[in-house]
Short mmCIF file of C-alpha atoms and ligand atoms in Angstrom, two decimals:
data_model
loop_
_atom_site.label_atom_id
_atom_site.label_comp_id
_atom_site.label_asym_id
_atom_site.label_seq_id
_atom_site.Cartn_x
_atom_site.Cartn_y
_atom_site.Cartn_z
CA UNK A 1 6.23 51.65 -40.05
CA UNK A 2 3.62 51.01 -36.83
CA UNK A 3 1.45 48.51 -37.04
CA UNK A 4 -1.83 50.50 -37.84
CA UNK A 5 -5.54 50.14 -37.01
CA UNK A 6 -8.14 51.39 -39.96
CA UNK A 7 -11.41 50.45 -37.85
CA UNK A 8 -11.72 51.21 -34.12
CA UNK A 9 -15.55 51.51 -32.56
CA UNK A 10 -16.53 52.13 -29.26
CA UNK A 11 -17.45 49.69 -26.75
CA UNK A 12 -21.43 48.80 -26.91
CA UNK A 13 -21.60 49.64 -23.54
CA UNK A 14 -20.90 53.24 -23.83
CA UNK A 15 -24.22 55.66 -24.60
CA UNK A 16 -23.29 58.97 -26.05
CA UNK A 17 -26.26 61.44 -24.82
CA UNK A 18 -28.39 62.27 -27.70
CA UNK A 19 -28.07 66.10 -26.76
CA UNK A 20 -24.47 66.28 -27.62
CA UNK A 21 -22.36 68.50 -27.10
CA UNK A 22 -23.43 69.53 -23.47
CA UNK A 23 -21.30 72.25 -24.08
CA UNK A 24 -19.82 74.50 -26.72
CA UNK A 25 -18.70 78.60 -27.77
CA UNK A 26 -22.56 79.34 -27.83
CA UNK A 27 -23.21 78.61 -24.71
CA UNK A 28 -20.32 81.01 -23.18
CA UNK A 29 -21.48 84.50 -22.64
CA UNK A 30 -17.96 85.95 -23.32
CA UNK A 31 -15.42 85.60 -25.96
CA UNK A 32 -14.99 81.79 -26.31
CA UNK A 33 -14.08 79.47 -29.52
CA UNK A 34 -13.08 76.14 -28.77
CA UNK A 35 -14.81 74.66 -25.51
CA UNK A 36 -13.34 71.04 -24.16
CA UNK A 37 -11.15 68.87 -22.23
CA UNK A 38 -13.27 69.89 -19.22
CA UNK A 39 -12.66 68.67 -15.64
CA UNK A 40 -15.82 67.91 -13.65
CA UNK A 41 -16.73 66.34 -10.80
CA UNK A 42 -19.47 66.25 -8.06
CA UNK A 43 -18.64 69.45 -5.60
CA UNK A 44 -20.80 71.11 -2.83
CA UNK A 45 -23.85 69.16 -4.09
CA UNK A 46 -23.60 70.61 -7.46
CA UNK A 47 -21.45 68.81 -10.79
CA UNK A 48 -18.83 71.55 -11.12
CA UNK A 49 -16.99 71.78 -14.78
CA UNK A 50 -13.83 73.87 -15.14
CA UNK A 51 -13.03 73.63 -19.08
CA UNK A 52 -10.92 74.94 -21.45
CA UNK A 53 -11.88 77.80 -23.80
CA UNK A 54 -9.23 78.56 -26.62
CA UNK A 55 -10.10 81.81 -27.85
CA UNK A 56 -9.00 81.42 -31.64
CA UNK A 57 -9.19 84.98 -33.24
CA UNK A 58 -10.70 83.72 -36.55
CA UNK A 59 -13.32 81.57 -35.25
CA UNK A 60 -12.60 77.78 -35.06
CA UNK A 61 -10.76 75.91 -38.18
CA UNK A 62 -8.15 78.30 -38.43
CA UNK A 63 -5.34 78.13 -36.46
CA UNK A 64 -4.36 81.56 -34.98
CA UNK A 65 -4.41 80.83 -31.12
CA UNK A 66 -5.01 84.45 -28.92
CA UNK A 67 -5.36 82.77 -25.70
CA UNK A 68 -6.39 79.80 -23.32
CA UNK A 69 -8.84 80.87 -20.59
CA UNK A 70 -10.33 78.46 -18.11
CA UNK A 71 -14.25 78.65 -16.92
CA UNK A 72 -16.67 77.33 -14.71
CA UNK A 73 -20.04 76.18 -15.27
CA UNK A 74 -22.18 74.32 -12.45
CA UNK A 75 -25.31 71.90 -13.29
CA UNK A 76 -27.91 70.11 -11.20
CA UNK A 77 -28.14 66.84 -13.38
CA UNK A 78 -24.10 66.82 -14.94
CA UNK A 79 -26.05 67.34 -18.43
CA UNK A 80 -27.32 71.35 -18.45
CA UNK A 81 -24.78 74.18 -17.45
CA UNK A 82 -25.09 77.39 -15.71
CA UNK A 83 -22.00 79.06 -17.00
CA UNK A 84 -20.09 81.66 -14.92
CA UNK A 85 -20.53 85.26 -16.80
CA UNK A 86 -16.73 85.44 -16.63
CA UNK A 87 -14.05 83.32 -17.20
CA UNK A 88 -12.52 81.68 -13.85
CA UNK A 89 -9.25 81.73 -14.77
CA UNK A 90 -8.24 84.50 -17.72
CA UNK A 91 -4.97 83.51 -19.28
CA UNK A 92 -3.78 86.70 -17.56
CA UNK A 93 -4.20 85.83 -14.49
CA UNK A 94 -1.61 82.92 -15.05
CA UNK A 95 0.74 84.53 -17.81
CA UNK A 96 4.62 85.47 -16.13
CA UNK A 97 8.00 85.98 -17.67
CA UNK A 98 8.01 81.58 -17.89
CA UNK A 99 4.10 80.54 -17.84
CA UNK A 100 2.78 80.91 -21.23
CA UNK A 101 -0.44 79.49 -20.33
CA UNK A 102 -2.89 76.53 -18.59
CA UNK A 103 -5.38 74.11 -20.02
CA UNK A 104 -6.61 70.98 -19.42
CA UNK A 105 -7.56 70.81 -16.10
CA UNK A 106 -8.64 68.14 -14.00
CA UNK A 107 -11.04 68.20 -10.74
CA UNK A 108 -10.52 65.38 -8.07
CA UNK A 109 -12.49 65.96 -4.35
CA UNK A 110 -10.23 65.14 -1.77
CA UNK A 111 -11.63 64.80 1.88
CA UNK A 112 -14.09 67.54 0.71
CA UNK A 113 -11.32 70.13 -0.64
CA UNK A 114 -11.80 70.50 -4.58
CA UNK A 115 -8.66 70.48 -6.39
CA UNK A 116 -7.49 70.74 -9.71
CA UNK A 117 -4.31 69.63 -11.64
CA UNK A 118 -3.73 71.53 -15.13
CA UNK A 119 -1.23 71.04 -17.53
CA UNK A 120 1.34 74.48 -17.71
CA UNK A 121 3.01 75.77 -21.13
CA UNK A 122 5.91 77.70 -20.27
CA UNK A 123 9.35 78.81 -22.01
CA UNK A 124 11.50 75.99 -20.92
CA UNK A 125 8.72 72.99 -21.33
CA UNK A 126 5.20 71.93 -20.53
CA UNK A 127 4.42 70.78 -16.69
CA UNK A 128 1.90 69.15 -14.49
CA UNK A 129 0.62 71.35 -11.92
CA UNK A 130 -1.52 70.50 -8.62
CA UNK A 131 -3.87 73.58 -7.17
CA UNK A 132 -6.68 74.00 -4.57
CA UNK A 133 -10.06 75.47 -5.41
CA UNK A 134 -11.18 77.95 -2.92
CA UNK A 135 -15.10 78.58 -3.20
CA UNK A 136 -15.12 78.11 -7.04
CA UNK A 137 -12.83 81.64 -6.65
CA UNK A 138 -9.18 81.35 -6.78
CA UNK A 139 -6.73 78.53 -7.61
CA UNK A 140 -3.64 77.64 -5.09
CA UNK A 141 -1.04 76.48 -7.13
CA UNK A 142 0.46 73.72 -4.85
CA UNK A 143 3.21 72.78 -6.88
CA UNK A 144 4.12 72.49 -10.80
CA UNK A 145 6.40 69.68 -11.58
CA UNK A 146 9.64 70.01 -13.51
CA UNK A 147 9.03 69.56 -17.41
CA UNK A 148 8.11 67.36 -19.48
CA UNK A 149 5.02 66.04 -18.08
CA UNK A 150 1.40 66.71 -18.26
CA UNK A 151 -2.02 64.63 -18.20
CA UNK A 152 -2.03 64.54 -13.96
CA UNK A 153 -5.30 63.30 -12.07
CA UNK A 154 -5.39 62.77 -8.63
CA UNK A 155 -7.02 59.68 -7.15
CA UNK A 156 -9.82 60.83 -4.59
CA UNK A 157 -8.49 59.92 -1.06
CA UNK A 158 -5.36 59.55 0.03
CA UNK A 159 -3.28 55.86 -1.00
CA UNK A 160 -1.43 54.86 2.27
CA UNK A 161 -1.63 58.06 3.74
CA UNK A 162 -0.23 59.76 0.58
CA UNK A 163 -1.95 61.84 -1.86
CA UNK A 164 -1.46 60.13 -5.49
CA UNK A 165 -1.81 60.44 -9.08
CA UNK A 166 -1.19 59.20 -12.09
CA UNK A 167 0.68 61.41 -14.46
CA UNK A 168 2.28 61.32 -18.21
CA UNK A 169 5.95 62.29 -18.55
CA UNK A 170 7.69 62.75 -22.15
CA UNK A 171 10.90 60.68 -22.29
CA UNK A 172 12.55 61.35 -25.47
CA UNK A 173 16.51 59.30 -25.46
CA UNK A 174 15.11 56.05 -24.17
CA UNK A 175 12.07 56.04 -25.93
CA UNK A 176 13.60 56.57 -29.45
CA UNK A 177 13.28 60.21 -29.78
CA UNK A 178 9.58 59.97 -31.15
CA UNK A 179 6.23 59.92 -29.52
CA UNK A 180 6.36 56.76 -27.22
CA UNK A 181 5.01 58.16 -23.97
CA UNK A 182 3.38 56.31 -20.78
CA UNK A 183 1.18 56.41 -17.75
CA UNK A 184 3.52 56.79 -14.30
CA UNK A 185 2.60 57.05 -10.80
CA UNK A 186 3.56 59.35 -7.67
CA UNK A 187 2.48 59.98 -4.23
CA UNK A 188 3.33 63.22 -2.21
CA UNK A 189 2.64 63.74 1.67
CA UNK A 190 1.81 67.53 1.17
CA UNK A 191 1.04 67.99 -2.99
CA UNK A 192 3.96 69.70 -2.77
CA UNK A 193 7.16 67.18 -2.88
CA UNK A 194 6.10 64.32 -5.10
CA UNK A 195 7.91 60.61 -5.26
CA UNK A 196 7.19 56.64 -5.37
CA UNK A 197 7.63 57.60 -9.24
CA UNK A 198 6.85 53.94 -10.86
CA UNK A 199 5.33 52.95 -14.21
CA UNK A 200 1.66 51.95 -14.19
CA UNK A 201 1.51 51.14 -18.48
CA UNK A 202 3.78 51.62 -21.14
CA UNK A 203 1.91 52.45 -24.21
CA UNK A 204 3.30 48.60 -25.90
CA UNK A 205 0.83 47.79 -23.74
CA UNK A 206 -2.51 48.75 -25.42
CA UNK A 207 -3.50 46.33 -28.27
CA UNK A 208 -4.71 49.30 -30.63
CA UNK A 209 -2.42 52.29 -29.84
CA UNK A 210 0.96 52.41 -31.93
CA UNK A 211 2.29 56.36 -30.54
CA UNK A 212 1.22 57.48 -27.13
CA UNK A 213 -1.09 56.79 -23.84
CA UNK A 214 -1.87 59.32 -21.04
CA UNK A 215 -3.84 60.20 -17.64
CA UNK A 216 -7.64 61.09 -18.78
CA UNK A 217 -10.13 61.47 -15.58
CA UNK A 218 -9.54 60.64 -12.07
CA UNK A 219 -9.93 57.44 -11.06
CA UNK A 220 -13.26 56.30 -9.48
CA UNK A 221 -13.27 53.72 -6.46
CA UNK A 222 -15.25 50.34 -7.34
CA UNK A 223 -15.46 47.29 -5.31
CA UNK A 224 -13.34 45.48 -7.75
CA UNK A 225 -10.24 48.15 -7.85
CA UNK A 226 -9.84 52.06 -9.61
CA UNK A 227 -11.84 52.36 -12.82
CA UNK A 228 -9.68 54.90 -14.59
CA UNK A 229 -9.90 56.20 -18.66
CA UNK A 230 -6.49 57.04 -20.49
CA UNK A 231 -6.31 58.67 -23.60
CA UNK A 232 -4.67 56.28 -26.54
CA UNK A 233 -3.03 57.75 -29.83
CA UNK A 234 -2.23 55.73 -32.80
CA UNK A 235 -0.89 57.48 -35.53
CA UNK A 236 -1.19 56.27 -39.39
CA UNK A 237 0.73 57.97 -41.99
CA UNK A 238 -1.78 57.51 -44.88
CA UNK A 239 -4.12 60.06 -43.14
CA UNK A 240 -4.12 63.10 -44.67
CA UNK A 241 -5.71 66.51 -43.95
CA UNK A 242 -8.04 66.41 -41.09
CA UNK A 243 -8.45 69.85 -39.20
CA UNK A 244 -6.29 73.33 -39.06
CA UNK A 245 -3.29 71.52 -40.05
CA UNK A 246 -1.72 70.71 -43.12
CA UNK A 247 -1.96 66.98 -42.43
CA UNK A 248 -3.10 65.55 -38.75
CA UNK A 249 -2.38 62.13 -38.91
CA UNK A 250 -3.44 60.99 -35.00
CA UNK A 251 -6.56 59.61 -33.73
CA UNK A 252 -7.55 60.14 -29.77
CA UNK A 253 -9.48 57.12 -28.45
CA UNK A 254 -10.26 56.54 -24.95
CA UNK A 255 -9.42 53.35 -22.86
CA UNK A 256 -10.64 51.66 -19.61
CA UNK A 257 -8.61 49.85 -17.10
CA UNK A 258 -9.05 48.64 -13.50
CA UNK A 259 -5.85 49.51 -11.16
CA UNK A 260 -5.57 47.71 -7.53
CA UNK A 261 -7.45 49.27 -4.78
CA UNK A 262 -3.39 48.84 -2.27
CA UNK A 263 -1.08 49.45 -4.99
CA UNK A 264 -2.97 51.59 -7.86
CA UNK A 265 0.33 51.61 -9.72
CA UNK A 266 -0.52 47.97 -10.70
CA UNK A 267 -2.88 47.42 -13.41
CA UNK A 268 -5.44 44.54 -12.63
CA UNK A 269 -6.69 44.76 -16.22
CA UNK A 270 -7.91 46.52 -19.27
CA UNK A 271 -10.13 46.09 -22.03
CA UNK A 272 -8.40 45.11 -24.95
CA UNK A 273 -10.31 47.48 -27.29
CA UNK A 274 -11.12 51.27 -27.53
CA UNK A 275 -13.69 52.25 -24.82
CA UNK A 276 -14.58 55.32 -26.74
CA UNK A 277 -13.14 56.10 -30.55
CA UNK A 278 -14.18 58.88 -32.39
CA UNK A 279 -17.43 57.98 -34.51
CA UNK A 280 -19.72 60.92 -34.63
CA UNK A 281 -19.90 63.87 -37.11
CA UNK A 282 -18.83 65.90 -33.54
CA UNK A 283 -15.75 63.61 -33.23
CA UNK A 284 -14.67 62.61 -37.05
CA UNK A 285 -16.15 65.38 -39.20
CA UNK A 286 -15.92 69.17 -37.91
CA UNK A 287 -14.23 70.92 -35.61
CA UNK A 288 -11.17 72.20 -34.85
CA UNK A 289 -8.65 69.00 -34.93
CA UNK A 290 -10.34 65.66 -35.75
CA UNK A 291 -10.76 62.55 -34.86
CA UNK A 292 -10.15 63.43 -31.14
CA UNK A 293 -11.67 61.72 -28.16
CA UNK A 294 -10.16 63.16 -24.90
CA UNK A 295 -12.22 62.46 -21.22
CA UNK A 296 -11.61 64.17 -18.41
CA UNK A 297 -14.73 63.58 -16.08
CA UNK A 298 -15.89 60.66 -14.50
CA UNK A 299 -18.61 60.57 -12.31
CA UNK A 300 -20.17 57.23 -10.85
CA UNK A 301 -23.32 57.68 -9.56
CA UNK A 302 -25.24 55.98 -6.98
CA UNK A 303 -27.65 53.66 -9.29
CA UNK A 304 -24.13 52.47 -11.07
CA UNK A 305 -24.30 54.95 -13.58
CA UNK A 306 -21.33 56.16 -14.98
CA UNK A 307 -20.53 59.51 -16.69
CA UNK A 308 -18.02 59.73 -18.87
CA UNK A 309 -17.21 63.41 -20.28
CA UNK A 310 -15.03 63.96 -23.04
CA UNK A 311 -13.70 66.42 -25.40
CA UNK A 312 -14.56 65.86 -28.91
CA UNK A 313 -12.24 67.46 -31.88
CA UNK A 314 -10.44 69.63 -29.40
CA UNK A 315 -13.66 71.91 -29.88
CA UNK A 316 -16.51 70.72 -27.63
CA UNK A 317 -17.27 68.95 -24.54
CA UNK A 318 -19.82 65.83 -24.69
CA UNK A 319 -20.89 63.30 -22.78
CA UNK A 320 -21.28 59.47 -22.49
CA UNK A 321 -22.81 56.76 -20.29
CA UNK A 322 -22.69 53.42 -19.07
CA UNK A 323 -22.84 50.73 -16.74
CA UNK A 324 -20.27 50.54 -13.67
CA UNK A 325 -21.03 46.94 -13.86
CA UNK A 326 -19.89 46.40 -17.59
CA UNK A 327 -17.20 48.76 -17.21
CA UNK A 328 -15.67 46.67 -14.77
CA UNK A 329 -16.46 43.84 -16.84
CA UNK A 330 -14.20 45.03 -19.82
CA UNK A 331 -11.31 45.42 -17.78
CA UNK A 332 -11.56 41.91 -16.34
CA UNK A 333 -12.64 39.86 -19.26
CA UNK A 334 -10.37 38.31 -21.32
CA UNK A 335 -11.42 38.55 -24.84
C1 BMA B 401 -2.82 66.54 -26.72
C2 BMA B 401 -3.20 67.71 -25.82
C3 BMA B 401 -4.69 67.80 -25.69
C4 BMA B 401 -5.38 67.73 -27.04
C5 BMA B 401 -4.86 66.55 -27.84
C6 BMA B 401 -5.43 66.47 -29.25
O1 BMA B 401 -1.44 66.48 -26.97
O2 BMA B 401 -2.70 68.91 -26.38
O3 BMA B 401 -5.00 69.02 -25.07
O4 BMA B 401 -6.78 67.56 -26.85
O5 BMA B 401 -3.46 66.65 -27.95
O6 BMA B 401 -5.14 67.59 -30.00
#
């Protein structure tokens, strides 16, 4: 059995915003259910989210899945949304003989271009795919890697003349055949051909994650090195019921870690305990799958104000804040 962690809390330098969620089904003014896992970032002087919408047909907290559409919403202050009257990207607009479907995307700015990696469902496995934005109108699929690998952020400039990310494959023979899945790296001249594959953190790694770590939003430059959030999963077997399934027995925390400004496959630190773990009503009580904390957005603004956007119980998207300063601080303390 893993070793397993009853009590995790967030870090007391993280501020949820007292008007969470900042976004959720009523705020859509088409068919929507579950709204979260958004990407944003700062685009054409406006905070542009793209997030996920799974359009459930018996409302949310039952199961039955119709489809995964992607919108847009835009904001002045990254906290109120002007939502798009139609979805950005229908489900039908992606579906083929192999693509089932798209979801959690992610939005990195890259020498002023807006792009967007997603994670693809098809019939032979689930991908990471890299796309351009054109005028918050049309994606360009760049390139969608072979499966199984998902959780893909781009870093914001080019890494030694190479675009980069961080990304989460799913090895199954050497990792035991169960959940035991890791953060990688690759760099690609074009977003097309992508290589320099290396290992950035194995999930052993995190003091208070027993299953799975992953990619959450794209990395933000700091003085000290890339401030990036993963997602963490520990798993406990006593947990029972908790959401549409018959038993759910994860919990989705976030983590912080520092990579090296050269060489962002090496880690320079992390903090040793959750940065965000689910805590709220929104995050532990209702919704569609509990007990889920999974960011996507980071925005570090020019006072050293950091925005941290997450989606809570795979059914809204909310927000948190805190100090660049202490952030950093986390990552490079030893505790
Ligand atoms: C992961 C992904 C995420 C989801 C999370 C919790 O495996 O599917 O989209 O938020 O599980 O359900």
């Amino acid at each position: 059995m893993p070793k397993v962690f009853p009590e995790l809390k967030s870090s007391p330098v993280i501020k949820r915003y007292e008007g969470n969620p900042i976004l959720s089904m009523k705020d859509i003014p088409y068919e929507a259910t579950c709204i979260y896992n958004a990407g944003i970032t700062k685009w054409g002087g406006k905070y542009v989210m793209v997030f996920r919408n799974d359009v459930r047909t018996h409302g949310y907290g039952t199961m039955p899945l119709s489809r995964i559409d992607l919108g847009l919403a835009t904001s002045d202050d990254g906290i109120h949304w002007t939502v798009s009257d139609k979805p950005f990207i229908p489900q039908s607009a992606i579906e083929t003989d192999e693509i089932l479907r798209i979801y959690d995307p992610r939005l990195t700015v890259i020498d002023g271009v807006l792009h967007m990696c997603f994670a693809v469902d098809t019939k032979h496995g689930v991908h990471g795919g890299v796309g351009i934005i054109h005028d918050l109108e049309r994606l360009e699929i760049m390139s969608i890697s072979a499966p199984d690998n998902r959780n893909m952020v781009l870093f914001p400039e080019k890494i030694n003349g190479l675009y980069t990310r961080l990304e989460r494959p799913f090895p199954v023979y050497s990792r035991g055949g169960v959940d035991r899945f890791d953060i990688w790296y690759a760099q690609s001249p074009d977003l097309k051909f992508w290589g320099n594959n290396k290992l950035v953190m194995g999930v052993e790694h995190v003091p208070y994650a027993n299953d799975k770590i992953g990619p959450a939003a794209p990395p933000v430059k700091t003085e000290k090195g890339w401030l990036t959030t993963f997602h963490t999963v520990d798993i406990d077997h006593t947990r029972g019921k908790n959401g549409w399934e018959d038993t759910w027995k994860k919990r989705y925390c976030a983590g912080i870690m520092l990579l090296d400004l050269e060489d962002p496959s090496k880690v320079i630190g992390m903090s040793k305990l959750p940065l965000i773990a689910p805590e709220t009503d929104y995050e532990v009580d209702e919704g569609l799958r509990q007990n889920v904390i999974f960011p996507g957005g980071m925005i570090l603004e020019e006072d050293g104000e950091v925005k941290i956007y997450y989606g809570a119980s795979d059914t809204v998207e909310c927000l948190a804040t805190a100090n660049v300063n202490d952030l950093i601080a986390l990552c490079t303390e030893e505790k």
